[in-house]
């Protein structure tokens, strides 16, 4: 155990309140992972997949009430209400704590309380950050084993006095003496679920859900919501971005970070196989990026995670062969179809099995016309298994970022790629980011949802202050040390409704232009919205595209852009007084340029 007295006292406090039958301090070992896996298979909570084709893989099925993050039950309980801003739910911290303590009272009866010391980032890296999660879910423990670095080594770094984020989790399903457990314990009443953050005291309290970001507290709760506040206070950036290494045919590499909202193919992009001969993309991370200014003045990034928690449906050898190769072993599947030969399947994976067991545990066949996997079914897989993981992905010093991409799904108006004139203009681009919805869960299909820097559900403080922090980062760095900023849109359609851009591995063509720009080559033209590739500057070689189609990808229609302005103004108005004046000025400047 640990000599860290405040940590021991914190665990003891929760033990007394939650009344578990036992306490287990996780050491992070393979033996621990195997023991918990076997226990869950024995209890019926998990199915072990075929050992030859899916070695050491498990399948779980969640309760139908517990299938995704619950944004409406997610709270930022800052001491001062205004600090949470208009985009977050808020409650006064003491009031929230009193309310939640009632739920936590006796909530672990009949269960084991697990203590998970974890590091977000390579253990001991100056960019990494330690947390400790308490949970009563062994499913959470094995997932945290994959998604973070867990165990004794973390306690060693923490020492006797180290700071850590306090992350408390319970599925909210106590067992009475003799009561049989269910496969997926949770509190099915949505009103009883809480995903709460206390940013001022670096605490997370989660209750009632066992799924994904609600329960694996190192991920969105710690690495984004709490870390964004730490980053603001300490002068760094905690972002919802993938990180890749891009290498040209001459062997020169740069590192690129990219923020896309959900359903824009972030994991696919992070593991892309470029169609351009000689170009190489390797993965550093697929979801979260922590960036700090290093001694050389440049912004160095780490992936704080150790695994991928990816959406299974849509993942295939066609859309993401490297993800498919990553998830062949040591992987946890949740809410996928179980096939008769003890494998897993999901929509768009390829030919479906004639029959199987769906995510709700019912007999299923493709002929039923119903989906077999839940649309938010997931795989949890170790990042080190990714065949294109960059060798330096665990470098404690991080990798220097040369370019940041923002983007969303837009059928019209927004060109394939636009370069920001400078950092402030790039922050403006990120602040107005939006994507058209493809799943009803996030809003009406086809409707534009503004999701600044893809941080809308993940920023732990006022979005206006968040933009101000980005601007401050720019003011405090030399221009040549800052990453260049780009806005991309892979999803533009022709007037006839056809995709204009093939996407996937062909996105490397856009990366090539960005590489050349960063290296001070690559020509560009000024437009009212920023710089676009000059004629002939984007490599279309080998693509069957007419000159008209190419032109359409890059067209900037002032009238269509003028029609965007009221929506942007409305979006800014919602953020209120704290919206930085510099961004209002950028908006006015855009307006003026579009008149001219
Ligand atoms: O469930 S997670 O928050 O980890 C993934 C997501 O919903 O973005
Ligand atoms: Mn994400």
Short mmCIF file of N, CA, C and O in Angstrom, two decimals, residues 92-176:
data_model
loop_
_atom_site.label_atom_id
_atom_site.label_comp_id
_atom_site.label_asym_id
_atom_site.label_seq_id
_atom_site.Cartn_x
_atom_site.Cartn_y
_atom_site.Cartn_z
N UNK A 92 -24.28 24.37 -7.06
CA UNK A 92 -23.36 24.83 -6.01
C UNK A 92 -22.65 23.60 -5.43
O UNK A 92 -23.30 22.59 -5.13
N UNK A 93 -21.31 23.63 -5.31
CA UNK A 93 -20.58 22.41 -4.93
C UNK A 93 -21.09 21.75 -3.64
O UNK A 93 -21.27 20.53 -3.62
N UNK A 94 -21.30 22.53 -2.58
CA UNK A 94 -21.71 21.90 -1.31
C UNK A 94 -23.08 21.25 -1.45
O UNK A 94 -23.32 20.16 -0.92
N UNK A 95 -23.94 21.90 -2.20
CA UNK A 95 -25.29 21.35 -2.42
C UNK A 95 -25.21 20.03 -3.19
O UNK A 95 -25.85 19.03 -2.84
N UNK A 96 -24.37 20.04 -4.25
CA UNK A 96 -24.19 18.82 -5.04
C UNK A 96 -23.60 17.71 -4.19
O UNK A 96 -24.03 16.55 -4.24
N UNK A 97 -22.62 18.06 -3.38
CA UNK A 97 -21.96 17.03 -2.56
C UNK A 97 -22.94 16.43 -1.56
O UNK A 97 -22.97 15.21 -1.34
N UNK A 98 -23.78 17.28 -0.96
CA UNK A 98 -24.76 16.78 0.02
C UNK A 98 -25.72 15.81 -0.67
O UNK A 98 -26.03 14.73 -0.16
N UNK A 99 -26.16 16.21 -1.86
CA UNK A 99 -27.10 15.39 -2.63
C UNK A 99 -26.46 14.04 -3.00
O UNK A 99 -27.06 12.97 -2.81
N UNK A 100 -25.24 14.11 -3.51
CA UNK A 100 -24.59 12.88 -3.98
C UNK A 100 -24.16 11.98 -2.82
O UNK A 100 -24.18 10.76 -2.94
N UNK A 101 -23.79 12.58 -1.69
CA UNK A 101 -23.42 11.75 -0.53
C UNK A 101 -24.57 10.84 -0.14
O UNK A 101 -24.37 9.69 0.25
N UNK A 102 -25.79 11.34 -0.26
CA UNK A 102 -26.97 10.50 0.06
C UNK A 102 -27.01 9.28 -0.85
O UNK A 102 -27.31 8.18 -0.40
N UNK A 103 -26.71 9.49 -2.13
CA UNK A 103 -26.70 8.34 -3.06
C UNK A 103 -25.56 7.38 -2.73
O UNK A 103 -25.70 6.17 -2.84
N UNK A 104 -24.41 7.94 -2.36
CA UNK A 104 -23.24 7.10 -2.10
C UNK A 104 -23.36 6.30 -0.79
O UNK A 104 -22.67 5.30 -0.61
N UNK A 105 -24.24 6.75 0.11
CA UNK A 105 -24.41 6.08 1.41
C UNK A 105 -24.75 4.59 1.19
O UNK A 105 -25.80 4.26 0.65
N UNK A 106 -23.85 3.72 1.57
CA UNK A 106 -24.10 2.27 1.47
C UNK A 106 -24.15 1.74 0.03
O UNK A 106 -24.54 0.59 -0.20
N UNK A 107 -23.71 2.53 -0.95
CA UNK A 107 -23.91 2.16 -2.36
C UNK A 107 -23.04 0.99 -2.81
O UNK A 107 -23.26 0.44 -3.90
N UNK A 108 -22.02 0.63 -2.01
CA UNK A 108 -21.15 -0.47 -2.45
C UNK A 108 -21.39 -1.74 -1.63
O UNK A 108 -20.58 -2.68 -1.67
N UNK A 109 -22.48 -1.79 -0.90
CA UNK A 109 -22.77 -2.99 -0.09
C UNK A 109 -22.75 -4.24 -0.97
O UNK A 109 -23.34 -4.25 -2.05
N UNK A 110 -22.05 -5.25 -0.49
CA UNK A 110 -21.97 -6.51 -1.24
C UNK A 110 -20.94 -6.48 -2.37
O UNK A 110 -20.77 -7.47 -3.07
N UNK A 111 -20.27 -5.34 -2.55
CA UNK A 111 -19.28 -5.23 -3.64
C UNK A 111 -17.89 -4.90 -3.08
O UNK A 111 -17.76 -4.51 -1.93
N UNK A 112 -16.90 -5.01 -3.98
CA UNK A 112 -15.53 -4.64 -3.62
C UNK A 112 -15.27 -3.20 -4.05
O UNK A 112 -15.68 -2.80 -5.14
N UNK A 113 -14.62 -2.46 -3.19
CA UNK A 113 -14.15 -1.11 -3.57
C UNK A 113 -12.73 -1.26 -4.11
O UNK A 113 -11.84 -1.74 -3.41
N UNK A 114 -12.54 -0.90 -5.38
CA UNK A 114 -11.21 -0.95 -5.99
C UNK A 114 -10.60 0.44 -5.96
O UNK A 114 -11.28 1.42 -6.26
N UNK A 115 -9.32 0.50 -5.63
CA UNK A 115 -8.58 1.77 -5.68
C UNK A 115 -7.63 1.67 -6.87
O UNK A 115 -6.78 0.78 -6.91
N UNK A 116 -7.81 2.55 -7.84
CA UNK A 116 -7.00 2.49 -9.07
C UNK A 116 -6.10 3.72 -9.16
O UNK A 116 -6.52 4.79 -9.61
N UNK A 117 -4.81 3.59 -8.76
CA UNK A 117 -3.89 4.71 -9.00
C UNK A 117 -3.52 4.71 -10.48
O UNK A 117 -3.12 3.67 -11.01
N UNK A 118 -3.70 5.83 -11.17
CA UNK A 118 -3.43 5.85 -12.61
C UNK A 118 -2.64 7.09 -13.00
O UNK A 118 -2.71 8.12 -12.33
N UNK A 119 -1.90 6.95 -14.09
CA UNK A 119 -1.18 8.11 -14.64
C UNK A 119 -1.76 8.42 -16.00
O UNK A 119 -1.89 7.53 -16.84
N UNK A 120 -2.13 9.67 -16.22
CA UNK A 120 -2.49 10.11 -17.55
C UNK A 120 -1.20 10.60 -18.18
O UNK A 120 -0.66 11.63 -17.80
N UNK A 121 -0.69 9.84 -19.14
CA UNK A 121 0.60 10.13 -19.74
C UNK A 121 1.65 9.17 -19.19
O UNK A 121 1.44 8.55 -18.14
N UNK A 122 2.77 9.04 -19.93
CA UNK A 122 3.84 8.15 -19.49
C UNK A 122 4.21 8.45 -18.04
O UNK A 122 4.38 9.61 -17.67
N UNK A 123 4.36 7.39 -17.25
CA UNK A 123 4.62 7.57 -15.82
C UNK A 123 5.90 8.38 -15.63
O UNK A 123 6.95 8.05 -16.16
N UNK A 124 5.77 9.48 -14.89
CA UNK A 124 6.93 10.32 -14.60
C UNK A 124 7.19 11.41 -15.62
O UNK A 124 8.06 12.25 -15.42
N UNK A 125 6.44 11.43 -16.74
CA UNK A 125 6.62 12.51 -17.72
C UNK A 125 6.25 13.85 -17.09
O UNK A 125 5.30 13.93 -16.32
N UNK A 126 7.02 14.92 -17.41
CA UNK A 126 6.66 16.23 -16.85
C UNK A 126 5.30 16.72 -17.35
O UNK A 126 4.71 17.61 -16.75
N UNK A 127 4.79 16.14 -18.42
CA UNK A 127 3.47 16.55 -18.92
C UNK A 127 2.38 15.67 -18.32
O UNK A 127 1.20 15.99 -18.39
N UNK A 128 2.74 14.53 -17.72
CA UNK A 128 1.73 13.59 -17.20
C UNK A 128 1.10 14.11 -15.91
O UNK A 128 1.57 15.08 -15.31
N UNK A 129 0.02 13.47 -15.52
CA UNK A 129 -0.72 13.87 -14.33
C UNK A 129 -1.34 12.63 -13.69
O UNK A 129 -1.87 11.78 -14.38
N UNK A 130 -1.27 12.59 -12.37
CA UNK A 130 -1.74 11.39 -11.66
C UNK A 130 -3.14 11.59 -11.12
O UNK A 130 -3.51 12.68 -10.67
N UNK A 131 -3.91 10.51 -11.14
CA UNK A 131 -5.22 10.50 -10.50
C UNK A 131 -5.39 9.18 -9.76
O UNK A 131 -4.63 8.23 -9.97
N UNK A 132 -6.36 9.14 -8.87
CA UNK A 132 -6.73 7.87 -8.25
C UNK A 132 -8.24 7.74 -8.40
O UNK A 132 -8.98 8.65 -8.03
N UNK A 133 -8.66 6.63 -9.01
CA UNK A 133 -10.10 6.38 -9.13
C UNK A 133 -10.52 5.30 -8.15
O UNK A 133 -9.90 4.23 -8.08
N UNK A 134 -11.58 5.59 -7.43
CA UNK A 134 -12.25 4.57 -6.61
C UNK A 134 -13.44 4.10 -7.42
O UNK A 134 -14.16 4.92 -8.00
N UNK A 135 -13.64 2.79 -7.50
CA UNK A 135 -14.81 2.28 -8.23
C UNK A 135 -15.27 0.96 -7.62
O UNK A 135 -14.47 0.25 -6.99
N UNK A 136 -16.53 0.62 -7.83
CA UNK A 136 -17.03 -0.69 -7.41
C UNK A 136 -17.29 -1.57 -8.63
O UNK A 136 -17.99 -2.56 -8.55
N UNK A 137 -16.70 -1.19 -9.79
CA UNK A 137 -16.91 -1.94 -11.02
C UNK A 137 -15.62 -2.60 -11.50
O UNK A 137 -14.68 -1.90 -11.91
N UNK A 138 -15.55 -3.93 -11.48
CA UNK A 138 -14.35 -4.59 -12.02
C UNK A 138 -14.21 -4.35 -13.53
O UNK A 138 -13.09 -4.37 -14.06
N UNK A 139 -15.32 -4.09 -14.23
CA UNK A 139 -15.28 -3.74 -15.65
C UNK A 139 -14.48 -2.45 -15.83
O UNK A 139 -13.65 -2.32 -16.73
N UNK A 140 -14.72 -1.49 -14.94
CA UNK A 140 -13.96 -0.24 -14.99
C UNK A 140 -12.48 -0.51 -14.74
O UNK A 140 -11.62 0.04 -15.43
N UNK A 141 -12.18 -1.39 -13.80
CA UNK A 141 -10.77 -1.66 -13.49
C UNK A 141 -10.05 -2.20 -14.73
O UNK A 141 -8.98 -1.70 -15.10
N UNK A 142 -10.63 -3.20 -15.38
CA UNK A 142 -9.90 -3.79 -16.53
C UNK A 142 -9.82 -2.79 -17.69
O UNK A 142 -8.81 -2.73 -18.40
N UNK A 143 -10.84 -1.96 -17.87
CA UNK A 143 -10.77 -0.93 -18.90
C UNK A 143 -9.70 0.12 -18.57
O UNK A 143 -8.97 0.57 -19.46
N UNK A 144 -9.62 0.50 -17.31
CA UNK A 144 -8.60 1.48 -16.90
C UNK A 144 -7.19 0.91 -17.08
O UNK A 144 -6.26 1.64 -17.40
N UNK A 145 -7.05 -0.40 -16.86
CA UNK A 145 -5.76 -1.07 -17.12
C UNK A 145 -5.30 -0.79 -18.55
O UNK A 145 -4.12 -0.61 -18.82
N UNK A 146 -6.26 -0.82 -19.49
CA UNK A 146 -5.91 -0.63 -20.91
C UNK A 146 -5.78 0.85 -21.26
O UNK A 146 -4.86 1.25 -21.97
N UNK A 147 -6.68 1.66 -20.73
CA UNK A 147 -6.76 3.06 -21.17
C UNK A 147 -5.74 3.98 -20.50
O UNK A 147 -5.47 5.07 -20.99
N UNK A 148 -5.23 3.55 -19.32
CA UNK A 148 -4.28 4.40 -18.59
C UNK A 148 -3.13 3.52 -18.09
O UNK A 148 -3.16 2.31 -18.26
N UNK A 149 -2.14 4.12 -17.46
CA UNK A 149 -1.10 3.34 -16.79
C UNK A 149 -1.52 3.23 -15.32
O UNK A 149 -1.68 4.25 -14.65
N UNK A 150 -1.68 1.99 -14.86
CA UNK A 150 -2.27 1.74 -13.54
C UNK A 150 -1.29 1.05 -12.62
O UNK A 150 -0.51 0.21 -13.05
N UNK A 151 -1.35 1.39 -11.34
CA UNK A 151 -0.77 0.50 -10.33
C UNK A 151 0.37 1.04 -9.49
O UNK A 151 0.56 2.25 -9.33
N UNK A 152 1.16 0.09 -9.00
CA UNK A 152 2.18 0.36 -8.00
C UNK A 152 3.18 1.43 -8.45
O UNK A 152 3.57 2.29 -7.67
N UNK A 153 3.56 1.39 -9.73
CA UNK A 153 4.54 2.36 -10.23
C UNK A 153 4.01 3.78 -10.09
O UNK A 153 4.76 4.73 -9.87
N UNK A 154 2.70 3.92 -10.23
CA UNK A 154 2.09 5.24 -10.11
C UNK A 154 2.19 5.72 -8.65
O UNK A 154 2.51 6.89 -8.39
N UNK A 155 1.94 4.81 -7.72
CA UNK A 155 2.04 5.17 -6.29
C UNK A 155 3.46 5.57 -5.94
O UNK A 155 3.69 6.47 -5.13
N UNK A 156 4.44 4.92 -6.58
CA UNK A 156 5.84 5.27 -6.33
C UNK A 156 6.12 6.71 -6.76
O UNK A 156 6.76 7.46 -6.04
N UNK A 157 5.63 7.09 -7.93
CA UNK A 157 5.84 8.46 -8.40
C UNK A 157 5.10 9.45 -7.50
O UNK A 157 5.59 10.54 -7.20
N UNK A 158 3.94 9.04 -7.01
CA UNK A 158 3.13 9.92 -6.15
C UNK A 158 3.84 10.18 -4.82
O UNK A 158 3.73 11.28 -4.26
N UNK A 159 4.60 9.17 -4.36
CA UNK A 159 5.36 9.33 -3.12
C UNK A 159 4.45 9.57 -1.92
O UNK A 159 3.32 9.08 -1.88
N UNK A 160 4.95 10.37 -0.97
CA UNK A 160 4.16 10.60 0.25
C UNK A 160 3.34 11.87 0.16
O UNK A 160 2.42 12.08 0.97
N UNK A 161 3.72 12.75 -0.77
CA UNK A 161 3.08 14.07 -0.76
C UNK A 161 2.55 14.53 -2.10
O UNK A 161 2.11 15.65 -2.24
N UNK A 162 2.63 13.66 -3.13
CA UNK A 162 2.26 14.09 -4.48
C UNK A 162 0.79 14.50 -4.60
O UNK A 162 -0.06 14.04 -3.86
N UNK A 163 0.54 15.40 -5.55
CA UNK A 163 -0.84 15.83 -5.84
C UNK A 163 -1.51 14.81 -6.74
O UNK A 163 -0.87 14.23 -7.62
N UNK A 164 -2.79 14.60 -6.56
CA UNK A 164 -3.52 13.72 -7.48
C UNK A 164 -4.97 14.17 -7.60
O UNK A 164 -5.52 14.81 -6.71
N UNK A 165 -5.55 13.85 -8.76
CA UNK A 165 -6.97 14.12 -8.98
C UNK A 165 -7.76 13.02 -8.29
O UNK A 165 -7.46 11.83 -8.44
N UNK A 166 -8.76 13.42 -7.51
CA UNK A 166 -9.58 12.47 -6.76
C UNK A 166 -10.82 12.12 -7.57
O UNK A 166 -11.67 12.98 -7.79
N UNK A 167 -10.88 10.86 -8.02
CA UNK A 167 -11.96 10.45 -8.92
C UNK A 167 -12.77 9.33 -8.26
O UNK A 167 -12.27 8.24 -8.03
N UNK A 168 -14.01 9.64 -7.95
CA UNK A 168 -14.87 8.71 -7.21
C UNK A 168 -15.96 8.17 -8.12
O UNK A 168 -16.64 8.95 -8.79
N UNK A 169 -16.13 6.85 -8.16
CA UNK A 169 -17.14 6.27 -9.04
C UNK A 169 -17.88 5.11 -8.38
O UNK A 169 -17.25 4.25 -7.75
N UNK A 170 -19.18 5.10 -8.54
CA UNK A 170 -19.96 3.92 -8.15
C UNK A 170 -21.04 3.69 -9.19
O UNK A 170 -21.63 4.64 -9.72
N UNK A 171 -21.29 2.40 -9.48
CA UNK A 171 -22.38 2.09 -10.41
C UNK A 171 -23.74 2.31 -9.74
O UNK A 171 -24.77 2.34 -10.41
N UNK A 172 -23.72 2.47 -8.42
CA UNK A 172 -24.98 2.78 -7.73
C UNK A 172 -25.95 1.61 -7.68
O UNK A 172 -27.14 1.78 -7.94
N UNK A 173 -25.43 0.43 -7.37
CA UNK A 173 -26.28 -0.77 -7.33
C UNK A 173 -25.83 -1.69 -6.20
O UNK A 173 -25.24 -2.74 -6.43
N UNK A 174 -26.11 -1.29 -4.94
CA UNK A 174 -25.71 -2.14 -3.81
C UNK A 174 -26.43 -3.48 -3.84
O UNK A 174 -27.53 -3.58 -4.40
N UNK A 175 -25.78 -4.49 -3.28
CA UNK A 175 -26.37 -5.84 -3.23
C UNK A 175 -26.77 -6.16 -1.80
O UNK A 175 -25.95 -6.06 -0.88
N UNK A 176 -28.02 -6.56 -1.63
CA UNK A 176 -28.47 -7.02 -0.31
C UNK A 176 -27.86 -8.40 -0.05
O UNK A 176 -27.48 -9.09 -1.00
#
